[in-house]
CSV table of C-alpha atoms and ligand atoms in Angstrom, one decimal:
chain,number,residue,atom,x,y,z
A,29,MET,CA,0.0,0.0,0.0
A,30,LYS,CA,1.1,3.6,-0.5
A,31,ILE,CA,2.1,6.0,2.3
A,32,ASN,CA,2.6,9.6,0.7
A,33,GLY,CA,2.8,8.3,-2.8
A,34,SER,CA,5.5,5.6,-1.8
A,35,HIS,CA,4.9,1.9,-1.9
A,36,TYR,CA,5.5,0.2,1.3
A,37,ARG,CA,5.1,-3.5,2.6
A,38,SER,CA,5.1,-4.2,6.4
A,39,ILE,CA,8.2,-6.1,6.4
A,40,TRP,CA,11.2,-6.2,4.0
A,41,LEU,CA,14.9,-7.1,3.8
A,42,ALA,CA,17.5,-4.2,4.2
A,43,ASP,CA,20.1,-3.5,1.3
A,44,ASP,CA,22.5,-5.9,2.9
A,45,LYS,CA,19.9,-8.8,2.5
A,46,ARG,CA,20.4,-10.1,6.0
A,47,ARG,CA,18.9,-7.3,8.2
A,48,VAL,CA,15.1,-7.2,8.3
A,49,GLN,CA,13.2,-3.9,8.4
A,50,ILE,CA,9.7,-3.3,9.7
A,51,ILE,CA,7.3,-0.4,10.4
A,52,ASP,CA,7.1,0.0,14.2
A,53,GLN,CA,3.5,-0.1,14.6
A,54,THR,CA,3.7,1.0,18.3
A,55,ARG,CA,4.5,4.5,17.1
A,56,LEU,CA,1.7,4.9,14.6
A,57,PRO,CA,-0.3,7.0,13.8
A,58,HIS,CA,1.8,9.8,15.1
A,59,GLU,CA,5.3,8.8,14.2
A,60,PHE,CA,6.4,6.7,11.1
A,61,VAL,CA,9.4,4.9,12.3
A,62,ILE,CA,11.3,2.1,10.5
A,63,ALA,CA,12.9,-0.5,12.9
A,64,ASN,CA,15.7,-2.8,12.1
A,65,LEU,CA,15.6,-6.4,13.3
A,66,GLU,CA,19.1,-7.9,13.4
A,67,THR,CA,19.0,-10.8,15.8
A,68,LEU,CA,16.5,-13.6,17.0
A,69,GLU,CA,16.0,-11.5,20.1
A,70,ASP,CA,15.0,-8.4,18.0
A,71,ALA,CA,12.3,-10.6,16.1
A,72,CYS,CA,11.1,-12.1,19.4
A,73,LEU,CA,10.8,-8.6,21.0
A,74,ALA,CA,9.0,-7.2,17.9
A,75,ILE,CA,6.4,-9.9,18.1
A,76,LYS,CA,6.0,-9.9,21.8
A,77,ASP,CA,5.9,-6.0,22.1
A,78,MET,CA,3.7,-5.7,18.9
A,79,LEU,CA,6.0,-3.6,16.8
A,80,VAL,CA,4.5,-6.1,14.4
A,81,ARG,CA,1.1,-7.6,14.9
A,82,GLY,CA,-1.6,-9.2,13.1
A,83,ALA,CA,-1.6,-13.0,12.5
A,84,PRO,CA,-0.1,-13.1,9.0
A,85,LEU,CA,2.6,-10.5,9.8
A,86,ILE,CA,3.6,-12.3,12.9
A,87,GLY,CA,4.0,-15.4,10.7
A,88,ALA,CA,6.2,-13.4,8.2
A,89,THR,CA,8.3,-12.0,11.0
A,90,ALA,CA,8.6,-15.2,12.7
A,91,ALA,CA,10.0,-16.6,9.4
A,92,TYR,CA,12.6,-14.1,9.1
A,93,GLY,CA,13.2,-14.5,12.9
A,94,VAL,CA,14.4,-18.0,12.0
A,95,CYS,CA,16.9,-16.6,9.6
A,96,LEU,CA,18.2,-14.0,12.0
A,97,GLY,CA,18.6,-16.9,14.7
A,98,LEU,CA,20.6,-19.1,12.1
A,99,ALA,CA,23.3,-16.5,12.0
A,100,ASP,CA,24.3,-17.8,15.3
A,101,GLY,CA,24.1,-21.5,14.5
A,102,VAL,CA,22.7,-23.7,12.0
A,103,THR,CA,22.7,-27.3,13.9
A,104,ASP,CA,19.4,-29.3,14.4
A,105,SER,CA,19.5,-28.4,18.1
A,106,HIS,CA,20.0,-24.7,17.6
A,107,LEU,CA,17.2,-24.7,15.0
A,108,SER,CA,14.9,-26.3,17.6
A,109,TYR,CA,15.9,-23.6,20.1
A,110,ILE,CA,15.2,-20.9,17.6
A,111,ALA,CA,11.6,-22.4,16.7
A,112,LYS,CA,10.7,-23.0,20.4
A,113,THR,CA,11.7,-19.4,21.3
A,114,LEU,CA,9.8,-17.7,18.5
A,115,LYS,CA,6.8,-19.7,19.1
A,116,ALA,CA,6.7,-18.7,22.8
A,117,GLN,CA,6.2,-15.0,22.1
A,118,ARG,CA,2.5,-14.9,21.4
A,119,PRO,CA,0.1,-17.7,21.9
A,120,THR,CA,-3.2,-17.0,19.9
A,121,ALA,CA,-2.2,-16.2,16.3
A,122,VAL,CA,-1.7,-19.7,14.7
A,123,ASN,CA,0.3,-18.3,11.8
A,124,LEU,CA,3.2,-18.0,14.2
A,125,ALA,CA,3.6,-21.8,14.6
A,126,TRP,CA,2.5,-22.3,11.1
A,127,ALA,CA,5.3,-20.2,9.7
A,128,VAL,CA,8.0,-21.6,12.1
A,129,ASP,CA,7.1,-25.1,11.5
A,130,GLN,CA,7.3,-24.6,7.8
A,131,LEU,CA,10.9,-23.3,8.0
A,132,GLU,CA,12.0,-25.8,10.6
A,133,ASN,CA,10.7,-28.9,8.6
A,134,GLN,CA,12.2,-27.7,5.4
A,135,LEU,CA,15.5,-26.7,6.8
A,136,LEU,CA,16.0,-30.0,8.5
A,137,GLU,CA,16.1,-31.6,5.0
A,138,TYR,CA,19.1,-29.6,4.0
A,139,PRO,CA,22.8,-29.8,4.9
A,140,GLU,CA,23.7,-27.3,7.7
A,141,ALA,CA,25.9,-25.1,5.3
A,142,GLU,CA,22.8,-24.5,3.0
A,143,ARG,CA,20.4,-23.6,5.7
A,144,LEU,CA,20.9,-20.0,6.1
A,145,GLU,CA,20.3,-19.3,2.4
A,146,ILE,CA,17.4,-21.6,2.1
A,147,ALA,CA,15.9,-20.0,5.2
A,148,TYR,CA,16.0,-16.4,3.6
A,149,GLN,CA,14.5,-17.9,0.4
A,150,GLU,CA,11.7,-19.6,2.3
A,151,ALA,CA,10.9,-16.5,4.4
A,152,ALA,CA,10.8,-14.5,1.2
A,153,ARG,CA,8.4,-17.0,-0.2
A,154,ILE,CA,6.1,-16.9,2.7
A,155,CYS,CA,6.0,-13.1,2.4
A,156,GLU,CA,5.3,-13.2,-1.4
A,157,GLU,CA,2.5,-15.8,-1.0
A,158,ASP,CA,1.0,-13.7,1.8
A,159,VAL,CA,0.6,-10.9,-0.6
A,160,GLN,CA,-0.9,-13.0,-3.3
A,161,THR,CA,-3.1,-14.7,-0.8
A,162,ASN,CA,-4.6,-11.4,0.6
A,163,GLU,CA,-5.1,-10.0,-2.8
A,164,ASN,CA,-7.3,-12.9,-3.7
A,165,ILE,CA,-9.0,-12.5,-0.4
A,166,GLY,CA,-9.7,-9.0,-1.5
A,167,LEU,CA,-11.1,-10.1,-4.9
A,168,HIS,CA,-13.5,-12.5,-3.2
A,169,GLY,CA,-14.6,-10.0,-0.8
A,170,LEU,CA,-14.9,-7.5,-3.6
A,171,GLU,CA,-17.7,-9.5,-5.1
A,172,LEU,CA,-19.8,-9.2,-1.8
A,173,ILE,CA,-19.3,-5.5,-1.6
A,174,LYS,CA,-20.3,-5.1,-5.2
A,175,ASP,CA,-23.3,-7.0,-4.7
A,176,ILE,CA,-24.4,-4.9,-1.8
A,177,TRP,CA,-23.9,-1.9,-3.6
A,178,GLN,CA,-25.9,-3.0,-6.7
A,179,ARG,CA,-28.7,-4.0,-4.3
A,180,LYS,CA,-28.6,-0.4,-2.8
A,181,GLY,CA,-29.1,1.0,-6.3
A,182,ALA,CA,-25.4,1.5,-7.0
A,183,LYS,CA,-25.5,5.0,-5.6
A,184,ASP,CA,-24.8,5.3,-1.8
A,185,PRO,CA,-21.7,4.1,-0.2
A,186,VAL,CA,-21.5,0.5,1.1
A,187,GLN,CA,-21.4,1.0,4.9
A,188,ILE,CA,-18.8,-1.5,6.5
A,189,LEU,CA,-17.9,-2.0,10.2
A,190,THR,CA,-14.5,-3.3,10.9
A,191,HIS,CA,-12.8,-4.1,14.4
A,192,CYS,CA,-9.1,-3.9,15.3
A,193,ASN,CA,-6.6,-3.7,12.4
A,194,ALA,CA,-6.8,-6.4,9.6
A,195,GLY,CA,-5.4,-3.9,7.1
A,196,TRP,CA,-2.2,-4.1,5.2
A,197,LEU,CA,-0.2,-3.6,8.4
A,198,ALA,CA,-1.5,-6.8,9.8
A,199,THR,CA,-0.2,-8.7,6.8
A,200,VAL,CA,2.7,-8.2,4.4
A,201,ASP,CA,0.5,-6.2,2.0
A,202,TRP,CA,-3.2,-5.8,1.3
A,203,GLY,CA,-4.6,-7.1,4.6
A,204,THR,CA,-7.3,-9.5,5.2
A,205,ALA,CA,-10.6,-7.8,6.2
A,206,LEU,CA,-9.4,-4.5,4.5
A,207,ALA,CA,-8.3,-6.1,1.2
A,208,PRO,CA,-12.0,-6.1,-0.1
A,209,VAL,CA,-12.3,-2.6,1.0
A,210,PHE,CA,-9.1,-1.6,-0.9
A,211,LYS,CA,-10.3,-3.6,-3.9
A,212,ALA,CA,-13.8,-1.8,-3.8
A,213,ASP,CA,-12.0,1.4,-3.6
A,214,GLU,CA,-9.7,0.4,-6.7
A,215,ALA,CA,-13.0,-0.6,-8.6
A,216,GLY,CA,-14.7,2.8,-8.0
A,217,ILE,CA,-17.3,1.3,-5.7
A,218,PRO,CA,-18.0,3.9,-2.9
A,219,VAL,CA,-17.3,2.6,0.6
A,220,HIS,CA,-17.6,4.1,4.1
A,221,VAL,CA,-15.8,2.3,7.0
A,222,TRP,CA,-16.8,2.5,10.6
A,223,VAL,CA,-13.7,1.8,12.4
A,224,ASP,CA,-14.0,0.4,16.0
A,225,GLU,CA,-11.3,2.1,18.0
A,226,THR,CA,-10.5,-1.4,19.7
A,227,ARG,CA,-9.4,-0.9,23.2
A,228,PRO,CA,-7.2,-1.4,24.9
A,229,ARG,CA,-4.4,-1.0,22.4
A,230,ASN,CA,-6.6,1.0,19.8
A,231,GLN,CA,-5.4,-0.7,16.7
A,232,GLY,CA,-8.6,0.5,14.9
A,233,ALA,CA,-7.7,4.1,15.8
A,234,SER,CA,-4.1,4.1,15.4
A,235,LEU,CA,-3.7,1.6,12.5
A,236,THR,CA,-6.9,1.1,10.5
A,237,ALA,CA,-7.9,4.6,10.5
A,238,TRP,CA,-4.4,5.6,9.6
A,239,GLU,CA,-4.4,3.1,6.7
A,240,LEU,CA,-7.8,4.4,5.4
A,241,SER,CA,-6.7,8.1,5.5
A,242,ALA,CA,-3.5,7.2,3.6
A,243,GLN,CA,-5.6,5.8,0.8
A,244,SER,CA,-8.4,8.6,1.1
A,245,ILE,CA,-11.1,6.0,1.9
A,246,ASP,CA,-14.1,7.5,3.9
A,247,HIS,CA,-14.2,6.4,7.4
A,248,HIS,CA,-15.4,7.3,10.8
A,249,LEU,CA,-13.7,6.3,14.1
A,250,ILE,CA,-16.3,5.0,16.5
A,251,THR,CA,-16.0,3.8,20.2
A,252,ASP,CA,-16.1,0.0,20.7
A,253,ASN,CA,-19.6,0.5,22.1
A,254,SER,CA,-21.2,2.1,19.0
A,255,GLY,CA,-21.6,-0.6,16.7
A,256,GLY,CA,-24.7,-2.2,18.1
A,257,HIS,CA,-26.4,1.2,18.0
A,258,LEU,CA,-25.6,1.7,14.3
A,259,MET,CA,-26.6,-1.7,13.3
A,260,GLN,CA,-30.1,-1.2,15.0
A,261,ARG,CA,-30.5,2.0,12.8
A,262,GLY,CA,-29.7,0.3,9.5
A,263,MET,CA,-26.3,2.1,9.2
A,264,ILE,CA,-24.1,-0.8,8.5
A,265,ASP,CA,-24.5,-2.9,5.5
A,266,ILE,CA,-21.9,-5.5,6.4
A,267,CYS,CA,-19.3,-6.4,9.0
A,268,ILE,CA,-15.9,-7.5,7.9
A,269,VAL,CA,-13.2,-8.5,10.3
A,270,GLY,CA,-10.0,-10.6,10.5
A,271,THR,CA,-9.0,-13.4,12.7
A,272,ASP,CA,-6.0,-14.8,14.4
A,273,ARG,CA,-7.0,-18.4,14.4
A,274,THR,CA,-10.1,-20.1,13.1
A,275,THR,CA,-10.9,-23.7,13.8
A,276,TYR,CA,-11.7,-26.0,11.0
A,277,THR,CA,-15.2,-26.1,12.4
A,278,GLY,CA,-15.7,-22.2,11.7
A,279,ASP,CA,-15.1,-20.9,15.3
A,280,VAL,CA,-13.4,-17.4,14.8
A,281,CYS,CA,-10.8,-16.1,17.4
A,282,ASN,CA,-10.1,-12.5,17.0
A,283,LYS,CA,-9.4,-9.5,18.9
A,284,ILE,CA,-11.3,-8.9,22.2
A,285,GLY,CA,-14.8,-7.4,21.2
A,286,THR,CA,-15.4,-9.1,18.0
A,287,TYR,CA,-17.9,-11.6,19.6
A,288,LEU,CA,-20.1,-8.6,20.8
A,289,LYS,CA,-20.2,-7.3,17.3
A,290,ALA,CA,-21.0,-10.6,15.9
A,291,LEU,CA,-24.0,-10.8,18.4
A,292,ALA,CA,-25.1,-7.5,17.4
A,293,ALA,CA,-25.0,-8.3,13.8
A,294,PHE,CA,-26.9,-11.5,14.1
A,295,ASP,CA,-29.5,-9.7,16.2
A,296,ASN,CA,-30.0,-7.1,13.3
A,297,ASN,CA,-29.5,-9.3,10.4
A,298,VAL,CA,-26.4,-7.7,9.4
A,299,PRO,CA,-24.0,-10.1,7.5
A,300,PHE,CA,-20.8,-10.8,9.5
A,301,TYR,CA,-17.8,-12.1,7.3
A,302,VAL,CA,-14.5,-12.9,8.4
A,303,CYS,CA,-11.4,-12.7,6.1
A,304,LEU,CA,-8.7,-15.2,6.6
A,305,PRO,CA,-5.8,-16.9,4.7
A,306,GLY,CA,-5.6,-20.7,4.8
A,307,SER,CA,-2.6,-20.3,7.3
A,308,THR,CA,-4.9,-19.0,9.9
A,309,ILE,CA,-7.1,-22.1,10.0
A,310,ASP,CA,-6.3,-24.4,13.0
A,311,TRP,CA,-7.0,-28.0,11.6
A,312,GLU,CA,-6.6,-29.6,14.9
A,313,ILE,CA,-9.0,-27.7,17.3
A,314,SER,CA,-12.6,-28.5,16.8
A,315,ASN,CA,-14.1,-26.3,19.6
A,316,GLY,CA,-12.7,-22.7,19.6
A,317,LEU,CA,-13.9,-21.8,23.0
A,318,GLU,CA,-12.4,-24.8,24.7
A,319,GLY,CA,-9.3,-25.1,22.4
A,320,ILE,CA,-8.0,-21.8,21.6
A,321,PRO,CA,-5.4,-20.3,23.9
A,322,ILE,CA,-6.3,-16.7,24.7
A,323,GLU,CA,-3.5,-14.3,25.3
A,324,GLU,CA,-3.6,-12.4,28.5
A,325,ARG,CA,-1.6,-9.2,28.2
A,326,SER,CA,-0.4,-6.7,30.5
A,327,ALA,CA,-2.9,-4.6,32.7
A,328,ASP,CA,-0.9,-1.5,31.7
A,329,GLU,CA,-2.4,-1.7,28.3
A,330,VAL,CA,-5.8,-1.1,29.9
A,331,LEU,CA,-4.8,1.3,32.5
A,332,TRP,CA,-2.7,3.7,30.4
A,333,VAL,CA,-3.6,5.3,27.2
A,334,ARG,CA,-1.2,6.7,24.6
A,335,GLY,CA,-1.8,9.8,22.5
A,336,LYS,CA,-0.6,13.1,21.2
A,337,ARG,CA,-0.7,16.2,23.5
A,338,PRO,CA,-1.8,19.6,22.1
A,339,ASP,CA,1.7,20.7,22.0
A,340,GLY,CA,2.4,17.8,19.7
A,341,THR,CA,4.4,15.7,22.0
A,342,VAL,CA,3.3,11.9,22.3
A,343,ASP,CA,2.8,10.5,25.7
A,344,LYS,CA,0.8,8.3,27.7
A,345,VAL,CA,-1.6,8.9,30.5
A,346,LYS,CA,-3.2,6.9,33.3
A,347,ILE,CA,-7.0,6.8,33.3
A,348,VAL,CA,-7.6,5.3,36.8
A,349,THR,CA,-6.1,5.7,40.3
A,350,ASP,CA,-3.3,3.5,41.4
A,351,LYS,CA,-6.0,1.5,43.5
A,352,THR,CA,-7.7,0.1,40.4
A,353,PRO,CA,-6.2,-3.2,38.9
A,354,ALA,CA,-7.3,-4.2,35.3
A,355,ALA,CA,-7.6,-7.5,33.4
A,356,ASN,CA,-6.7,-7.8,29.7
A,357,PRO,CA,-7.8,-10.8,27.7
A,358,ALA,CA,-6.6,-9.9,24.2
A,359,PHE,CA,-8.8,-12.2,22.1
A,360,ASP,CA,-12.5,-13.7,22.2
A,361,VAL,CA,-13.9,-16.5,20.4
A,362,THR,CA,-17.1,-16.0,18.0
A,363,PRO,CA,-19.0,-19.1,17.5
A,364,ALA,CA,-19.4,-20.2,14.0
A,365,ARG,CA,-23.2,-20.0,14.2
A,366,LEU,CA,-22.8,-16.2,14.2
A,367,ILE,CA,-20.6,-16.1,11.2
A,368,THR,CA,-22.3,-15.4,7.7
A,369,GLY,CA,-19.1,-16.6,5.8
A,370,LEU,CA,-15.3,-16.9,5.9
A,371,ILE,CA,-13.7,-15.1,2.9
A,372,THR,CA,-10.4,-17.1,2.2
A,373,GLU,CA,-8.1,-16.8,-0.8
A,374,ARG,CA,-9.8,-19.9,-2.3
A,375,GLY,CA,-13.3,-18.5,-2.2
A,376,ILE,CA,-16.1,-17.9,0.2
A,377,SER,CA,-17.2,-20.6,2.6
A,378,PRO,CA,-19.9,-21.1,5.4
A,379,ALA,CA,-18.2,-21.3,8.9
A,380,SER,CA,-18.2,-25.0,9.0
A,381,SER,CA,-16.0,-28.0,8.5
A,382,GLU,CA,-17.9,-28.9,5.5
A,383,GLY,CA,-17.4,-25.6,3.9
A,384,LEU,CA,-13.7,-25.4,4.8
A,385,TYR,CA,-13.0,-28.9,3.6
A,386,GLN,CA,-14.6,-28.2,0.4
A,387,LEU,CA,-12.2,-25.2,-0.2
A,388,TYR,CA,-9.2,-27.2,1.3
A,389,PRO,CA,-9.8,-30.9,0.4
A,390,GLU,CA,-6.2,-31.8,1.1
A,391,LYS,CA,-6.7,-31.0,4.8
A,392,ASN,CA,-9.6,-33.6,5.0
A,393,ASN,CA,-8.1,-36.8,6.3
A,394,SER,CA,-11.5,-38.6,6.9
B,21,LIG,O1,-3.1,-8.3,19.0
B,21,LIG,P1,-3.1,-8.1,17.4
B,21,LIG,O2,-3.1,-6.6,17.0
B,21,LIG,O3,-2.0,-8.9,16.9
B,21,LIG,O4,-4.5,-8.7,17.0
B,21,LIG,C1,-4.8,-8.6,15.5
B,21,LIG,C2,-6.3,-8.8,15.4
B,21,LIG,O5,-6.9,-9.5,16.2
B,21,LIG,C3,-6.8,-8.3,14.3
B,21,LIG,O6,-8.3,-8.2,14.5
B,21,LIG,C4,-6.7,-9.1,13.0
B,21,LIG,O7,-8.0,-9.2,12.5
B,21,LIG,C5,-6.2,-10.5,13.0
B,21,LIG,S1,-5.0,-10.6,12.0
B,21,LIG,C6,-5.3,-10.1,10.4
């Protein structure tokens, strides 16, 4: 996607083709800072502290994290250490383990002397594949948006609600939930996006709104509690969100608050779609509520809010007294029954094992 006319991806290799560069997402929207990742520890911290975030980008960063780790040793045991260390950084996004496992399994097939080079090639391949995958998600989602627009008489903008950030910053490029929005904009279909601010870290406010402004796409930031009200008044045509892990039965784990939006959508007959690459599907877990580990993050993310002061300095402020503790579950699970469809790179499927197996027959072992 473009920032001030220049095309950026969310992760790329530096000129030396060894160091990895990312956009530090903790500094957006007020500061645009590129960070260098030079070691395995850098990659781990970038994932844990959310300089990079969003399931597909976490996977891509982990893939390059393996490359950085191999600079310190290429033996089987060191590779296993690298894989274990990376996988421990965040528990919910399944793309992390997916990317690391792919690299580890492949590298074990190669002589040690070749592993570093192969790892860089494989990480680059994962990134390229992610871009293509998300563009395809965008094209499938575009058909839904086009359909709504035509049903509305091809005049008024299609009203879309999204939660958290599943734009290009959450992936290598294009995004998942926002890919159909970017494609619709490209196709000249007017869209307007209601952006949930997405407390506590405000990825909607600081990332999604920033991405939409950069592409000059109409949007309004709303508080996390506004969606139900807007749906009751017919002001939302479709909800589109991303996911960090979706079970093969169609239960969707996504940023905390997604479930409440799905409930409101269900009650108001607003279609609720989830965009995801195949790499976000967990083919082992059948019950999302029971099986998906939910990351519990620091209470400080709830207690403190970061923003820009009138004098232009960026700072954080505490919103309660020191006597109030906070809990911070980072994700929730929306049961398949509340989901209208899953938009994947291979097409749109009902949120069910039958639907997903039809799109991914190679995963059906029964
Ligand atoms: O904690 P984050 O910011 O990594 O979580 C990301 C999300 O939950 C997003 O909503 C996104 O949809 C999933 S990744 C495309």
